[in-house]
Tab-separated table of C-alpha atoms in Angstrom:
chain	number	residue	atom	x	y	z
A	1	MET	CA	-37.587	-2.520	-30.109
A	2	ASN	CA	-36.878	-5.289	-28.727
A	3	TYR	CA	-36.866	-4.758	-25.344
A	4	LEU	CA	-35.437	-8.577	-24.115
A	5	VAL	CA	-31.792	-7.491	-25.327
A	6	LEU	CA	-32.268	-5.642	-22.358
A	7	ILE	CA	-31.698	-8.728	-20.270
A	8	GLY	CA	-28.287	-8.445	-20.160
A	9	VAL	CA	-28.350	-5.739	-17.775
A	10	VAL	CA	-30.372	-8.052	-15.402
A	11	ILE	CA	-28.064	-10.271	-15.671
A	12	ILE	CA	-24.965	-8.462	-14.334
A	13	ILE	CA	-27.016	-6.502	-11.844
A	14	VAL	CA	-28.547	-9.669	-10.512
A	15	GLY	CA	-25.186	-11.450	-10.349
A	16	PHE	CA	-23.298	-8.505	-9.083
A	17	ILE	CA	-26.239	-8.815	-5.967
A	18	LEU	CA	-25.330	-12.273	-5.862
A	19	LYS	CA	-21.510	-11.480	-5.741
A	20	LEU	CA	-20.822	-13.935	-8.643
A	21	ASP	CA	-17.987	-13.767	-10.781
A	22	VAL	CA	-17.561	-10.530	-12.275
A	23	VAL	CA	-15.953	-11.966	-15.577
A	24	ALA	CA	-18.050	-14.885	-15.963
A	25	VAL	CA	-21.042	-12.812	-15.297
A	26	VAL	CA	-20.239	-9.912	-17.765
A	27	LEU	CA	-19.686	-12.710	-21.011
A	28	ILE	CA	-22.476	-14.749	-19.494
A	29	SER	CA	-24.079	-11.247	-20.007
A	30	GLY	CA	-22.869	-10.345	-23.385
A	31	LEU	CA	-23.867	-14.029	-25.002
A	32	VAL	CA	-27.740	-13.566	-23.688
A	33	THR	CA	-27.682	-10.158	-25.003
A	34	GLY	CA	-25.858	-11.213	-28.732
A	35	LEU	CA	-28.180	-14.540	-28.709
A	36	ILE	CA	-31.345	-12.266	-28.196
A	37	ALA	CA	-30.296	-9.797	-30.907
A	38	LYS	CA	-30.230	-12.557	-33.259
A	39	MET	CA	-26.288	-13.032	-34.144
A	40	GLY	CA	-24.842	-16.007	-34.128
A	41	PHE	CA	-22.631	-17.707	-31.894
A	42	VAL	CA	-19.913	-17.566	-33.149
A	43	GLU	CA	-20.339	-13.367	-34.073
A	44	VAL	CA	-20.840	-12.856	-30.567
A	45	LEU	CA	-18.052	-14.044	-29.585
A	46	ASN	CA	-15.748	-11.926	-32.270
A	47	ALA	CA	-17.644	-9.151	-31.144
A	48	ILE	CA	-16.734	-9.257	-27.747
A	49	GLY	CA	-12.620	-10.380	-28.748
A	50	THR	CA	-12.681	-7.611	-31.258
A	51	GLY	CA	-13.878	-5.293	-27.910
A	52	PHE	CA	-11.482	-6.789	-25.537
A	53	VAL	CA	-8.507	-6.185	-28.147
A	54	ASN	CA	-9.574	-2.783	-28.687
A	55	ASN	CA	-9.544	-1.818	-25.570
A	56	ARG	CA	-7.194	-3.792	-24.026
A	57	TYR	CA	-4.786	-1.235	-22.869
A	58	MET	CA	-7.762	-0.174	-20.537
A	59	SER	CA	-6.793	-2.857	-18.319
A	60	LEU	CA	-2.960	-1.011	-17.706
A	61	PHE	CA	-5.276	1.246	-15.271
A	62	PHE	CA	-6.408	-1.349	-13.191
A	63	ILE	CA	-2.404	-2.282	-12.648
A	64	SER	CA	-2.129	0.587	-10.646
A	65	PHE	CA	-4.764	0.038	-8.058
A	66	PRO	CA	-2.852	-3.225	-6.563
A	67	VAL	CA	0.615	-0.962	-6.660
A	68	ILE	CA	-0.753	2.156	-4.752
A	69	ALA	CA	-2.506	-0.131	-2.103
A	70	ILE	CA	0.922	-1.509	-1.610
A	71	MET	CA	2.624	1.545	-0.849
A	72	GLU	CA	-0.794	3.338	1.081
A	73	ARG	CA	0.031	-0.085	2.897
A	74	TYR	CA	3.322	1.272	3.649
A	75	GLY	CA	3.134	4.590	4.514
A	76	LEU	CA	2.798	6.652	1.638
A	77	LYS	CA	0.043	8.664	3.195
A	78	GLU	CA	2.115	9.293	5.921
A	79	ARG	CA	5.100	10.118	4.395
A	80	ALA	CA	3.144	12.681	1.846
A	81	ALA	CA	1.682	14.190	5.106
A	82	ASP	CA	5.311	14.526	7.097
A	83	PHE	CA	7.097	15.654	3.850
A	84	ILE	CA	4.760	19.258	3.235
A	85	LYS	CA	4.194	19.448	7.050
A	86	LYS	CA	8.220	20.651	6.952
A	87	ILE	CA	7.679	23.186	3.932
A	88	LYS	CA	6.880	26.653	5.883
A	89	GLY	CA	3.902	28.527	4.383
A	90	ALA	CA	2.354	25.553	2.940
A	91	SER	CA	-1.394	25.538	3.165
A	92	ALA	CA	-4.425	23.176	1.716
A	93	GLY	CA	-5.217	25.743	-0.295
A	94	MET	CA	-2.320	25.983	-2.227
A	95	VAL	CA	-1.105	22.238	-2.454
A	96	ILE	CA	-4.548	22.324	-3.947
A	97	TRP	CA	-4.197	24.405	-6.190
A	98	LEU	CA	-0.709	23.982	-6.848
A	99	TYR	CA	-2.151	20.067	-8.548
A	100	ILE	CA	-4.834	22.282	-10.279
A	101	LEU	CA	-2.090	24.240	-12.181
A	102	ILE	CA	0.311	20.961	-12.583
A	103	ARG	CA	-3.050	18.692	-13.683
A	104	THR	CA	-3.979	21.169	-16.584
A	105	ILE	CA	-0.416	21.819	-18.263
A	106	ALA	CA	-0.418	18.382	-18.041
A	107	SER	CA	-3.785	17.184	-20.090
A	108	ALA	CA	-2.839	20.351	-22.099
A	109	PHE	CA	0.164	18.370	-23.246
A	110	SER	CA	-2.213	15.059	-23.247
A	111	ILE	CA	0.329	13.836	-20.490
A	112	ARG	CA	-1.902	11.684	-18.161
A	113	LEU	CA	-1.024	12.735	-15.068
A	114	GLY	CA	-3.117	12.510	-12.347
A	115	GLY	CA	-6.560	10.866	-11.288
A	116	HIS	CA	-8.223	10.728	-8.086
A	117	VAL	CA	-6.745	6.632	-7.065
A	118	GLN	CA	-3.392	7.365	-8.329
A	119	PHE	CA	-2.712	10.520	-7.151
A	120	ILE	CA	-6.246	12.824	-4.993
A	121	ARG	CA	-6.367	9.736	-2.257
A	122	PRO	CA	-2.575	8.467	-1.875
A	123	LEU	CA	-1.055	11.482	-2.140
A	124	ILE	CA	-2.765	15.231	-2.263
A	125	LEU	CA	-5.318	14.187	-0.052
A	126	PRO	CA	-2.536	13.802	2.969
A	127	MET	CA	-0.669	16.446	1.818
A	128	ALA	CA	-3.849	19.531	1.755
A	129	GLU	CA	-4.427	17.786	5.655
A	130	GLY	CA	-0.868	17.932	6.518
A	131	ALA	CA	-0.811	21.469	5.762
A	132	ALA	CA	-3.806	22.436	7.248
A	133	GLN	CA	-3.328	20.466	10.390
A	134	LYS	CA	0.209	23.033	11.143
A	135	HIS	CA	-2.448	25.752	11.036
A	136	VAL	CA	-6.097	23.921	12.219
A	137	LYS	CA	-7.421	21.646	14.530
A	138	LEU	CA	-9.273	19.586	11.357
A	139	THR	CA	-13.018	18.642	12.360
A	140	GLU	CA	-14.440	15.743	10.848
A	141	ASP	CA	-16.532	18.442	8.947
A	142	ASP	CA	-13.329	20.146	8.234
A	143	ILE	CA	-11.854	16.640	6.826
A	144	GLU	CA	-14.718	16.190	4.629
A	145	LYS	CA	-14.576	19.747	2.510
A	146	ILE	CA	-10.615	19.064	1.955
A	147	LYS	CA	-11.791	15.447	0.349
A	148	GLY	CA	-14.526	17.584	-1.807
A	149	LEU	CA	-12.167	19.823	-3.111
A	150	ALA	CA	-9.208	17.620	-3.522
A	151	GLY	CA	-11.353	15.368	-5.665
A	152	ALA	CA	-12.928	18.587	-7.407
A	153	SER	CA	-9.279	19.667	-8.454
A	154	GLU	CA	-8.655	16.981	-10.219
A	155	ASN	CA	-11.757	17.218	-12.415
A	156	TYR	CA	-10.868	20.606	-13.032
A	157	GLY	CA	-7.501	20.119	-14.417
A	158	ASN	CA	-8.342	17.019	-16.519
A	159	PHE	CA	-11.642	18.610	-18.077
A	160	PHE	CA	-10.378	22.099	-18.995
A	161	GLY	CA	-7.017	21.210	-19.501
A	162	GLN	CA	-7.627	18.254	-22.261
A	163	ASN	CA	-9.515	19.884	-24.487
A	164	ILE	CA	-5.958	22.524	-25.406
A	165	PHE	CA	-4.428	19.547	-26.557
A	166	PRO	CA	-5.701	19.469	-30.507
A	167	VAL	CA	-6.254	15.879	-31.333
A	168	ALA	CA	-7.916	14.827	-27.881
A	169	SER	CA	-10.606	12.952	-28.254
A	170	GLY	CA	-12.962	16.068	-26.195
A	171	VAL	CA	-11.801	18.133	-29.112
A	172	LEU	CA	-12.124	15.385	-32.056
A	173	LEU	CA	-15.994	15.396	-30.607
A	174	ILE	CA	-16.536	18.676	-30.330
A	175	THR	CA	-14.997	19.446	-33.865
A	176	GLY	CA	-16.792	16.227	-35.828
A	177	THR	CA	-20.670	18.137	-33.990
A	178	LEU	CA	-19.864	21.181	-35.032
A	179	LYS	CA	-19.202	20.192	-38.902
A	180	GLU	CA	-22.144	18.351	-39.320
A	181	GLN	CA	-24.471	21.338	-38.509
A	182	GLY	CA	-22.964	22.895	-40.959
A	183	LEU	CA	-19.836	25.307	-38.975
A	184	ASP	CA	-16.563	25.422	-40.418
A	185	ILE	CA	-14.281	24.560	-37.625
A	186	THR	CA	-10.802	23.249	-37.097
A	187	ASN	CA	-9.309	21.098	-34.210
A	188	THR	CA	-7.085	23.796	-33.958
A	189	ASP	CA	-9.867	26.687	-33.270
A	190	VAL	CA	-11.160	24.654	-30.734
A	191	ALA	CA	-7.754	24.233	-29.108
A	192	LYS	CA	-7.148	28.303	-29.027
A	193	TYR	CA	-10.365	29.451	-27.871
A	194	SER	CA	-10.327	26.487	-24.793
A	195	ILE	CA	-6.729	28.158	-23.647
A	196	PHE	CA	-9.412	31.124	-22.525
A	197	ALA	CA	-11.018	29.158	-20.791
A	198	GLY	CA	-8.099	26.920	-19.082
A	199	VAL	CA	-6.617	30.181	-18.249
A	200	ALA	CA	-9.999	31.444	-16.645
A	201	MET	CA	-10.380	28.272	-14.578
A	202	VAL	CA	-6.749	28.118	-13.008
A	203	LEU	CA	-8.091	31.965	-11.873
A	204	ILE	CA	-11.279	31.097	-10.179
A	205	ALA	CA	-9.355	27.766	-8.887
A	206	LEU	CA	-7.336	30.330	-7.329
A	207	VAL	CA	-9.989	32.525	-5.893
A	208	GLN	CA	-11.646	29.913	-4.676
A	209	CYS	CA	-8.559	27.734	-2.665
A	210	TRP	CA	-8.230	31.310	-0.540
A	211	LEU	CA	-11.054	31.510	0.140
A	212	PHE	CA	-11.364	27.845	1.662
A	213	GLU	CA	-8.088	28.223	3.161
A	214	LYS	CA	-9.465	31.746	4.970
A	215	SER	CA	-12.696	30.517	6.092
A	216	LEU	CA	-10.579	26.799	7.510
A	217	ARG	CA	-8.950	29.009	9.506
A	218	LYS	CA	-11.481	30.169	11.234
A	219	GLY	CA	-11.807	27.162	13.041
A	220	GLU	CA	-10.073	26.163	16.220
A	221	LYS	CA	-6.255	26.512	15.945
A	222	ALA	CA	-3.583	24.043	16.022
A	223	ASP	CA	-1.071	23.686	19.166
A	224	VAL	CA	2.140	24.457	17.390
């Protein structure tokens, strides 16, 4: 094995440590790796260009970052917290569980609704904190626990919901792997049985959120 091709990884690490231009570092790393692997210069450029074209839609994901930053700057978190505080009976556990339910259903229909950056940080977390502040005076430890459960809710809904969609990438991977092992299975079979896992997860998450809310309210009561 030609371990010299790993020099591309070293170039990226050194470039990031020195805070050099990210695009330049990645391109140089790709060129060096390709040349060491005995690829022609034009062949390397063609591979980089093909990879960019095939994954060009990934750049749309990064467009959301500055948009969300601007919205947060002008009070998105505060408005979300104020909104949830006006709902009678709202709680942190309820907010998080409802997001899990919505995220799971959206994933089951392959609707790309959600994300730690797009939903959890600017919306779900502030709403959960705002709902909790109606009942208890939050400590730093409480806030960290809410952050953890809010972040986990995204993983719950996305992981267990996406395989319910028959042509999701995860389903295709599972089906292809099982067929290679000689098992006669279809995408529909995987999606059908994934429904049971998704429903079980939602019910277990409901219990988890209820227990979390119960433990949260054992703290110091808020002045209401």
